[in-house]
PDB file of C-alpha atoms and ligand atoms in Angstrom:
ATOM      1  CA  MET A  70     -42.370  -6.513 -78.980  1.00 87.00           C
ATOM      2  CA  GLU A  71     -42.447  -6.893 -75.208  1.00 95.00           C
ATOM      3  CA  ALA A  72     -41.773  -3.659 -73.240  1.00 96.00           C
ATOM      4  CA  LEU A  73     -38.480  -4.674 -71.608  1.00 97.00           C
ATOM      5  CA  GLU A  74     -37.139  -5.987 -74.906  1.00 97.00           C
ATOM      6  CA  ALA A  75     -38.039  -2.684 -76.588  1.00 97.00           C
ATOM      7  CA  ILE A  76     -36.126  -0.825 -73.857  1.00 97.00           C
ATOM      8  CA  LEU A  77     -33.068  -3.085 -73.857  1.00 96.00           C
ATOM      9  CA  THR A  78     -32.684  -3.195 -77.658  1.00 97.00           C
ATOM     10  CA  ARG A  79     -33.208   0.545 -78.254  1.00 98.00           C
ATOM     11  CA  ARG A  80     -30.237   2.125 -79.969  1.00 98.00           C
ATOM     12  CA  SER A  81     -29.700   5.296 -81.974  1.00 98.00           C
ATOM     13  CA  THR A  82     -30.245   4.908 -85.724  1.00 98.00           C
ATOM     14  CA  ARG A  83     -28.653   7.569 -87.936  1.00 98.00           C
ATOM     15  CA  ARG A  84     -29.253   6.311 -91.505  1.00 98.00           C
ATOM     16  CA  TYR A  85     -32.756   6.431 -92.940  1.00 98.00           C
ATOM     17  CA  LYS A  86     -34.773   5.775 -96.055  1.00 98.00           C
ATOM     18  CA  LYS A  87     -36.350   8.940 -97.507  1.00 97.00           C
ATOM     19  CA  GLU A  88     -39.879   7.477 -97.242  1.00 98.00           C
ATOM     20  CA  ILE A  89     -42.069   9.201 -94.650  1.00 98.00           C
ATOM     21  CA  PRO A  90     -43.868   6.655 -92.434  1.00 98.00           C
ATOM     22  CA  ASP A  91     -47.676   6.872 -92.450  1.00 97.00           C
ATOM     23  CA  LYS A  92     -49.089   9.619 -90.244  1.00 98.00           C
ATOM     24  CA  GLU A  93     -50.847   6.941 -88.166  1.00 98.00           C
ATOM     25  CA  LEU A  94     -47.511   5.305 -87.360  1.00 98.00           C
ATOM     26  CA  ILE A  95     -45.847   8.645 -86.547  1.00 98.00           C
ATOM     27  CA  ASN A  96     -48.802   9.447 -84.300  1.00 98.00           C
ATOM     28  CA  LYS A  97     -48.320   6.211 -82.334  1.00 98.00           C
ATOM     29  CA  VAL A  98     -44.801   7.367 -81.501  1.00 98.00           C
ATOM     30  CA  ILE A  99     -46.001  10.856 -80.559  1.00 98.00           C
ATOM     31  CA  GLU A 100     -48.785   9.436 -78.369  1.00 98.00           C
ATOM     32  CA  ALA A 101     -46.156   7.425 -76.466  1.00 98.00           C
ATOM     33  CA  GLY A 102     -44.434  10.760 -75.803  1.00 98.00           C
ATOM     34  CA  ARG A 103     -47.651  12.471 -74.796  1.00 98.00           C
ATOM     35  CA  TYR A 104     -48.373   9.678 -72.295  1.00 98.00           C
ATOM     36  CA  ALA A 105     -45.051  10.185 -70.507  1.00 98.00           C
ATOM     37  CA  PRO A 106     -45.244  11.338 -66.887  1.00 98.00           C
ATOM     38  CA  SER A 107     -44.748  15.021 -66.072  1.00 98.00           C
ATOM     39  CA  GLY A 108     -44.027  16.960 -62.897  1.00 98.00           C
ATOM     40  CA  SER A 109     -47.338  17.723 -61.120  1.00 97.00           C
ATOM     41  CA  ASN A 110     -49.029  16.326 -64.241  1.00 98.00           C
ATOM     42  CA  SER A 111     -48.272  19.610 -65.987  1.00 98.00           C
ATOM     43  CA  GLN A 112     -48.403  18.109 -69.536  1.00 98.00           C
ATOM     44  CA  THR A 113     -46.636  21.141 -71.015  1.00 98.00           C
ATOM     45  CA  THR A 114     -44.271  19.346 -73.394  1.00 98.00           C
ATOM     46  CA  HIS A 115     -45.000  20.640 -76.905  1.00 98.00           C
ATOM     47  CA  PHE A 116     -44.266  18.331 -79.871  1.00 98.00           C
ATOM     48  CA  ILE A 117     -43.515  20.153 -83.139  1.00 98.00           C
ATOM     49  CA  VAL A 118     -43.459  17.660 -85.989  1.00 98.00           C
ATOM     50  CA  PHE A 119     -41.490  18.262 -89.203  1.00 98.00           C
ATOM     51  CA  THR A 120     -41.965  15.974 -92.223  1.00 98.00           C
ATOM     52  CA  ASP A 121     -41.528  18.381 -95.145  1.00 98.00           C
ATOM     53  CA  GLU A 122     -38.237  17.580 -96.878  1.00 98.00           C
ATOM     54  CA  ALA A 123     -37.723  21.156 -98.101  1.00 98.00           C
ATOM     55  CA  VAL A 124     -38.357  22.633 -94.649  1.00 98.00           C
ATOM     56  CA  LEU A 125     -36.012  20.090 -93.043  1.00 98.00           C
ATOM     57  CA  ALA A 126     -33.336  20.982 -95.610  1.00 98.00           C
ATOM     58  CA  GLU A 127     -33.840  24.711 -94.939  1.00 98.00           C
ATOM     59  CA  MET A 128     -33.550  24.014 -91.212  1.00 98.00           C
ATOM     60  CA  ALA A 129     -30.306  22.052 -91.701  1.00 98.00           C
ATOM     61  CA  ASP A 130     -28.795  24.901 -93.773  1.00 97.00           C
ATOM     62  CA  LEU A 131     -29.797  27.466 -91.152  1.00 97.00           C
ATOM     63  CA  VAL A 132     -28.381  25.383 -88.284  1.00 97.00           C
ATOM     64  CA  CYS A 133     -25.158  24.792 -90.226  1.00 97.00           C
ATOM     65  CA  GLY A 134     -24.769  28.540 -90.798  1.00 96.00           C
ATOM     66  CA  GLU A 135     -25.461  29.438 -87.159  1.00 96.00           C
ATOM     67  CA  PHE A 136     -23.053  26.810 -85.782  1.00 95.00           C
ATOM     68  CA  ALA A 137     -20.356  27.971 -88.194  1.00 95.00           C
ATOM     69  CA  LYS A 138     -20.539  31.439 -86.596  1.00 94.00           C
ATOM     70  CA  MET A 139     -20.046  30.055 -83.075  1.00 93.00           C
ATOM     71  CA  GLU A 140     -16.852  30.322 -81.119  1.00 94.00           C
ATOM     72  CA  ILE A 141     -15.196  27.243 -79.589  1.00 94.00           C
ATOM     73  CA  LYS A 142     -14.090  27.947 -76.030  1.00 93.00           C
ATOM     74  CA  GLU A 143     -11.995  25.856 -73.685  1.00 93.00           C
ATOM     75  CA  ASP A 144     -15.073  24.584 -71.874  1.00 94.00           C
ATOM     76  CA  THR A 145     -17.227  24.000 -74.985  1.00 93.00           C
ATOM     77  CA  TYR A 146     -19.039  20.678 -74.610  1.00 91.00           C
ATOM     78  CA  ILE A 147     -17.462  18.006 -76.865  1.00 93.00           C
ATOM     79  CA  SER A 148     -20.583  17.295 -78.982  1.00 91.00           C
ATOM     80  CA  LEU A 149     -21.179  21.016 -79.481  1.00 92.00           C
ATOM     81  CA  LYS A 150     -17.541  21.425 -80.502  1.00 93.00           C
ATOM     82  CA  ASN A 151     -17.986  18.606 -83.061  1.00 93.00           C
ATOM     83  CA  SER A 152     -21.087  20.313 -84.467  1.00 92.00           C
ATOM     84  CA  ILE A 153     -19.275  23.656 -84.787  1.00 94.00           C
ATOM     85  CA  ASN A 154     -16.314  22.014 -86.527  1.00 95.00           C
ATOM     86  CA  ALA A 155     -18.604  20.079 -88.900  1.00 94.00           C
ATOM     87  CA  ALA A 156     -20.534  23.272 -89.681  1.00 95.00           C
ATOM     88  CA  ARG A 157     -17.349  25.213 -90.440  1.00 95.00           C
ATOM     89  CA  LYS A 158     -16.573  22.645 -93.175  1.00 95.00           C
ATOM     90  CA  GLY A 159     -20.046  23.316 -94.677  1.00 94.00           C
ATOM     91  CA  GLY A 160     -22.885  20.963 -95.650  1.00 94.00           C
ATOM     92  CA  TYR A 161     -23.495  19.837 -92.061  1.00 96.00           C
ATOM     93  CA  VAL A 162     -26.865  18.052 -91.845  1.00 97.00           C
ATOM     94  CA  PHE A 163     -27.441  17.759 -88.115  1.00 97.00           C
ATOM     95  CA  HIS A 164     -30.628  15.666 -88.483  1.00 98.00           C
ATOM     96  CA  TYR A 165     -28.961  13.173 -90.865  1.00 97.00           C
ATOM     97  CA  GLY A 166     -31.639  13.820 -93.523  1.00 97.00           C
ATOM     98  CA  ALA A 167     -34.187  11.745 -91.576  1.00 98.00           C
ATOM     99  CA  PRO A 168     -37.751  12.079 -92.922  1.00 98.00           C
ATOM    100  CA  VAL A 169     -39.341  13.000 -89.564  1.00 98.00           C
ATOM    101  CA  TYR A 170     -38.019  15.319 -86.881  1.00 98.00           C
ATOM    102  CA  ILE A 171     -40.066  15.856 -83.718  1.00 98.00           C
ATOM    103  CA  VAL A 172     -38.808  18.881 -81.803  1.00 98.00           C
ATOM    104  CA  THR A 173     -39.793  19.138 -78.136  1.00 98.00           C
ATOM    105  CA  ALA A 174     -40.341  22.410 -76.321  1.00 98.00           C
ATOM    106  CA  ASN A 175     -41.575  23.291 -72.863  1.00 98.00           C
ATOM    107  CA  LYS A 176     -42.446  26.350 -70.813  1.00 98.00           C
ATOM    108  CA  LYS A 177     -39.581  28.774 -70.140  1.00 98.00           C
ATOM    109  CA  GLY A 178     -38.742  28.903 -66.445  1.00 97.00           C
ATOM    110  CA  TYR A 179     -40.565  25.651 -65.645  1.00 98.00           C
ATOM    111  CA  GLY A 180     -38.218  23.660 -63.413  1.00 98.00           C
ATOM    112  CA  ASN A 181     -39.151  20.260 -64.863  1.00 98.00           C
ATOM    113  CA  ALA A 182     -39.012  21.367 -68.506  1.00 98.00           C
ATOM    114  CA  MET A 183     -36.018  19.192 -69.395  1.00 98.00           C
ATOM    115  CA  ALA A 184     -37.020  16.258 -67.191  1.00 98.00           C
ATOM    116  CA  ASP A 185     -40.554  16.091 -68.624  1.00 98.00           C
ATOM    117  CA  SER A 186     -39.313  16.381 -72.186  1.00 98.00           C
ATOM    118  CA  ALA A 187     -36.667  13.703 -71.588  1.00 98.00           C
ATOM    119  CA  CYS A 188     -39.384  11.330 -70.319  1.00 98.00           C
ATOM    120  CA  ALA A 189     -41.391  12.043 -73.469  1.00 98.00           C
ATOM    121  CA  LEU A 190     -38.389  11.587 -75.750  1.00 98.00           C
ATOM    122  CA  GLU A 191     -37.418   8.279 -74.150  1.00 98.00           C
ATOM    123  CA  ASN A 192     -40.996   6.999 -74.391  1.00 98.00           C
ATOM    124  CA  MET A 193     -40.980   7.914 -78.094  1.00 98.00           C
ATOM    125  CA  MET A 194     -37.637   6.173 -78.703  1.00 98.00           C
ATOM    126  CA  ILE A 195     -38.880   2.963 -77.078  1.00 98.00           C
ATOM    127  CA  ALA A 196     -42.165   3.119 -78.999  1.00 98.00           C
ATOM    128  CA  ALA A 197     -40.281   3.688 -82.270  1.00 98.00           C
ATOM    129  CA  ASN A 198     -38.167   0.607 -81.594  1.00 98.00           C
ATOM    130  CA  ALA A 199     -41.245  -1.493 -80.791  1.00 98.00           C
ATOM    131  CA  LEU A 200     -42.743  -0.334 -84.118  1.00 98.00           C
ATOM    132  CA  ASP A 201     -39.540  -1.213 -86.057  1.00 98.00           C
ATOM    133  CA  LEU A 202     -38.749   2.446 -86.676  1.00 98.00           C
ATOM    134  CA  GLY A 203     -35.300   3.884 -86.086  1.00 98.00           C
ATOM    135  CA  SER A 204     -34.853   6.911 -83.842  1.00 98.00           C
ATOM    136  CA  CYS A 205     -32.167   9.197 -82.470  1.00 98.00           C
ATOM    137  CA  TRP A 206     -32.244  12.109 -80.014  1.00 98.00           C
ATOM    138  CA  ILE A 207     -31.079  15.234 -81.841  1.00 98.00           C
ATOM    139  CA  ASN A 208     -30.003  18.048 -79.557  1.00 96.00           C
ATOM    140  CA  GLN A 209     -28.740  20.855 -81.804  1.00 96.00           C
ATOM    141  CA  LEU A 210     -31.907  22.965 -81.668  1.00 97.00           C
ATOM    142  CA  HIS A 211     -31.761  22.807 -77.874  1.00 97.00           C
ATOM    143  CA  TRP A 212     -28.224  24.198 -77.962  1.00 95.00           C
ATOM    144  CA  LEU A 213     -29.424  26.932 -80.320  1.00 96.00           C
ATOM    145  CA  ASP A 214     -32.551  27.695 -78.257  1.00 97.00           C
ATOM    146  CA  LYS A 215     -31.453  31.278 -77.587  1.00 97.00           C
ATOM    147  CA  ASN A 216     -30.307  31.926 -81.165  1.00 97.00           C
ATOM    148  CA  GLU A 217     -32.587  34.573 -82.704  1.00 97.00           C
ATOM    149  CA  GLU A 218     -32.514  33.167 -86.256  1.00 97.00           C
ATOM    150  CA  ILE A 219     -33.387  29.695 -85.003  1.00 98.00           C
ATOM    151  CA  ARG A 220     -36.196  31.018 -82.821  1.00 98.00           C
ATOM    152  CA  LYS A 221     -37.617  33.058 -85.717  1.00 98.00           C
ATOM    153  CA  PHE A 222     -37.574  29.918 -87.877  1.00 98.00           C
ATOM    154  CA  MET A 223     -39.226  27.854 -85.140  1.00 98.00           C
ATOM    155  CA  TYR A 224     -41.940  30.487 -84.520  1.00 98.00           C
ATOM    156  CA  ARG A 225     -42.988  29.965 -88.159  1.00 98.00           C
ATOM    157  CA  TYR A 226     -43.664  26.307 -87.358  1.00 98.00           C
ATOM    158  CA  GLY A 227     -45.460  26.549 -84.039  1.00 98.00           C
ATOM    159  CA  LEU A 228     -42.957  27.281 -81.283  1.00 98.00           C
ATOM    160  CA  ASN A 229     -44.541  29.705 -78.823  1.00 98.00           C
ATOM    161  CA  GLU A 230     -42.627  32.688 -77.461  1.00 98.00           C
ATOM    162  CA  ASP A 231     -42.966  31.420 -73.875  1.00 98.00           C
ATOM    163  CA  GLU A 232     -41.361  28.075 -74.771  1.00 98.00           C
ATOM    164  CA  THR A 233     -37.799  26.794 -74.669  1.00 98.00           C
ATOM    165  CA  ILE A 234     -36.565  24.086 -77.055  1.00 98.00           C
ATOM    166  CA  THR A 235     -35.726  21.089 -74.878  1.00 98.00           C
ATOM    167  CA  GLY A 236     -34.623  18.519 -77.455  1.00 98.00           C
ATOM    168  CA  GLY A 237     -35.799  16.532 -80.406  1.00 98.00           C
ATOM    169  CA  LEU A 238     -36.037  13.150 -82.028  1.00 98.00           C
ATOM    170  CA  ILE A 239     -35.626  11.903 -85.581  1.00 98.00           C
ATOM    171  CA  ILE A 240     -37.562   8.833 -86.627  1.00 98.00           C
ATOM    172  CA  GLY A 241     -37.977   6.890 -89.843  1.00 98.00           C
ATOM    173  CA  TYR A 242     -37.486   3.602 -91.651  1.00 98.00           C
ATOM    174  CA  PRO A 243     -33.878   2.533 -91.127  1.00 98.00           C
ATOM    175  CA  GLU A 244     -31.767   2.359 -94.294  1.00 97.00           C
ATOM    176  CA  SER A 245     -30.759  -1.226 -93.457  1.00 95.00           C
ATOM    177  CA  GLY A 246     -34.392  -2.292 -92.952  1.00 95.00           C
ATOM    178  CA  GLU A 247     -34.121  -2.733 -89.180  1.00 95.00           C
ATOM    179  CA  PRO A 248     -33.290  -0.250 -86.407  1.00 97.00           C
ATOM    180  CA  VAL A 249     -29.822  -0.540 -84.869  1.00 96.00           C
ATOM    181  CA  ARG A 250     -30.352  -2.978 -81.991  1.00 97.00           C
ATOM    182  CA  GLU A 251     -26.970  -4.452 -81.024  1.00 95.00           C
ATOM    183  CA  PRO A 252     -26.532  -3.758 -77.313  1.00 92.00           C
ATOM    184  CA  LEU A 253     -23.814  -1.327 -76.231  1.00 95.00           C
ATOM    185  CA  GLU A 254     -21.724  -2.616 -73.354  1.00 95.00           C
ATOM    186  CA  ARG A 255     -22.514  -0.793 -70.062  1.00 95.00           C
ATOM    187  CA  LYS A 256     -19.250   0.606 -68.706  1.00 96.00           C
ATOM    188  CA  GLY A 257     -20.871   3.380 -66.687  1.00 97.00           C
ATOM    189  CA  ASN A 258     -24.205   4.023 -64.969  1.00 96.00           C
ATOM    190  CA  PRO A 259     -23.059   2.502 -61.657  1.00 96.00           C
ATOM    191  CA  VAL A 260     -25.557   0.936 -59.266  1.00 97.00           C
ATOM    192  CA  THR A 261     -25.119   1.161 -55.497  1.00 97.00           C
ATOM    193  CA  TRP A 262     -27.355  -0.979 -53.297  1.00 98.00           C
ATOM    194  CA  ALA A 263     -27.385   1.037 -50.137  1.00 97.00           C
ATOM    195  CA  ASN A 264     -28.569  -1.715 -47.788  1.00 91.00           C
TER     196      ASN A 264
HETATM  197  C1  FMN B 249     -29.440  14.158 -74.180  1.00 65.72           C
HETATM  198  C2  FMN B 249     -28.983  13.451 -75.414  1.00 65.72           C
HETATM  199  C3  FMN B 249     -28.543  14.190 -76.502  1.00 65.72           C
HETATM  200  C4  FMN B 249     -28.149  13.549 -77.678  1.00 65.72           C
HETATM  201  N1  FMN B 249     -27.835  14.290 -78.772  1.00 65.72           N
HETATM  202  C5  FMN B 249     -27.511  13.677 -79.930  1.00 65.72           C
HETATM  203  C6  FMN B 249     -27.284  14.440 -81.113  1.00 65.72           C
HETATM  204  O1  FMN B 249     -27.436  15.657 -81.137  1.00 65.72           O
HETATM  205  N2  FMN B 249     -26.938  13.777 -82.240  1.00 65.72           N
HETATM  206  C7  FMN B 249     -26.783  12.411 -82.261  1.00 65.72           C
HETATM  207  O2  FMN B 249     -26.442  11.875 -83.309  1.00 65.72           O
HETATM  208  N3  FMN B 249     -27.025  11.662 -81.158  1.00 65.72           N
HETATM  209  C8  FMN B 249     -27.390  12.254 -80.011  1.00 65.72           C
HETATM  210  N4  FMN B 249     -27.683  11.509 -78.892  1.00 65.72           N
HETATM  211  C9  FMN B 249     -27.575  10.048 -78.951  1.00 65.72           C
HETATM  212  C10 FMN B 249     -26.366   9.533 -78.169  1.00 65.72           C
HETATM  213  O3  FMN B 249     -25.184   9.819 -78.873  1.00 65.72           O
HETATM  214  C11 FMN B 249     -26.523   8.016 -77.956  1.00 65.72           C
HETATM  215  O4  FMN B 249     -27.702   7.794 -77.198  1.00 65.72           O
HETATM  216  C12 FMN B 249     -25.349   7.390 -77.227  1.00 65.72           C
HETATM  217  O5  FMN B 249     -24.183   7.479 -78.012  1.00 65.72           O
HETATM  218  C13 FMN B 249     -25.606   5.915 -76.882  1.00 65.72           C
HETATM  219  O6  FMN B 249     -25.927   5.188 -78.060  1.00 65.72           O
HETATM  220  P1  FMN B 249     -27.334   4.447 -78.245  1.00 65.72           P
HETATM  221  O7  FMN B 249     -28.409   5.491 -78.254  1.00 65.72           O
HETATM  222  O8  FMN B 249     -27.209   3.754 -79.581  1.00 65.72           O
HETATM  223  O9  FMN B 249     -27.527   3.503 -77.113  1.00 65.72           O
HETATM  224  C14 FMN B 249     -28.123  12.126 -77.735  1.00 65.72           C
HETATM  225  C15 FMN B 249     -28.572  11.391 -76.629  1.00 65.72           C
HETATM  226  C16 FMN B 249     -29.020  12.038 -75.498  1.00 65.72           C
HETATM  227  C17 FMN B 249     -29.577  11.224 -74.343  1.00 65.72           C
END
């Protein structure tokens, strides 16, 4: 698939087959992330790759439990509020049961931590689309970055103490056979030509 087509047809896919794509294919997606630009070429984005179904299920249970304990305030961000409400009902699987979840982390206190990780995540989403894999940015672990139980869990799987969780991406074979690709109408993202 040509690069611009891969960018313009990328959408979020949230329903997956259980089958784990070959490691080689997963690695192609990760390499696209690793080749993203970074501020001052710092290359500090850390990719923590989960493919074990039992570990992913344990993670979903833990996240559900921690969200259920959270308070909803007047200024709670809408998506976070939705996650808390879903968790309170029980059985909330924030990663949609996808077979692969790539969590991104970066150095605490590094000013470009989020920007670098976002570049990496977008590169991975475009690569996944070009490879006929579905993908979706999954942000719950970022919101729970300061949660002690979540950090303890993540330390078991490679998060370093000097790192902050910046985001994450699920990938896999789409349930329908093809990634979601229908374009979403652009109502926002205004462009101003200043000259
Ligand atoms: C920073 C960021 C965080 C997101 N977090 C989530 C998430 O936690 N769960 C989810 O299902 N989708 C998440 N998304 C996906 C957006 O909902 C999606 O990109 C948006 O609705 C536009 O749809 P599209 O990706 O199909 O074009 C996130 C996207 C971004 C850029």
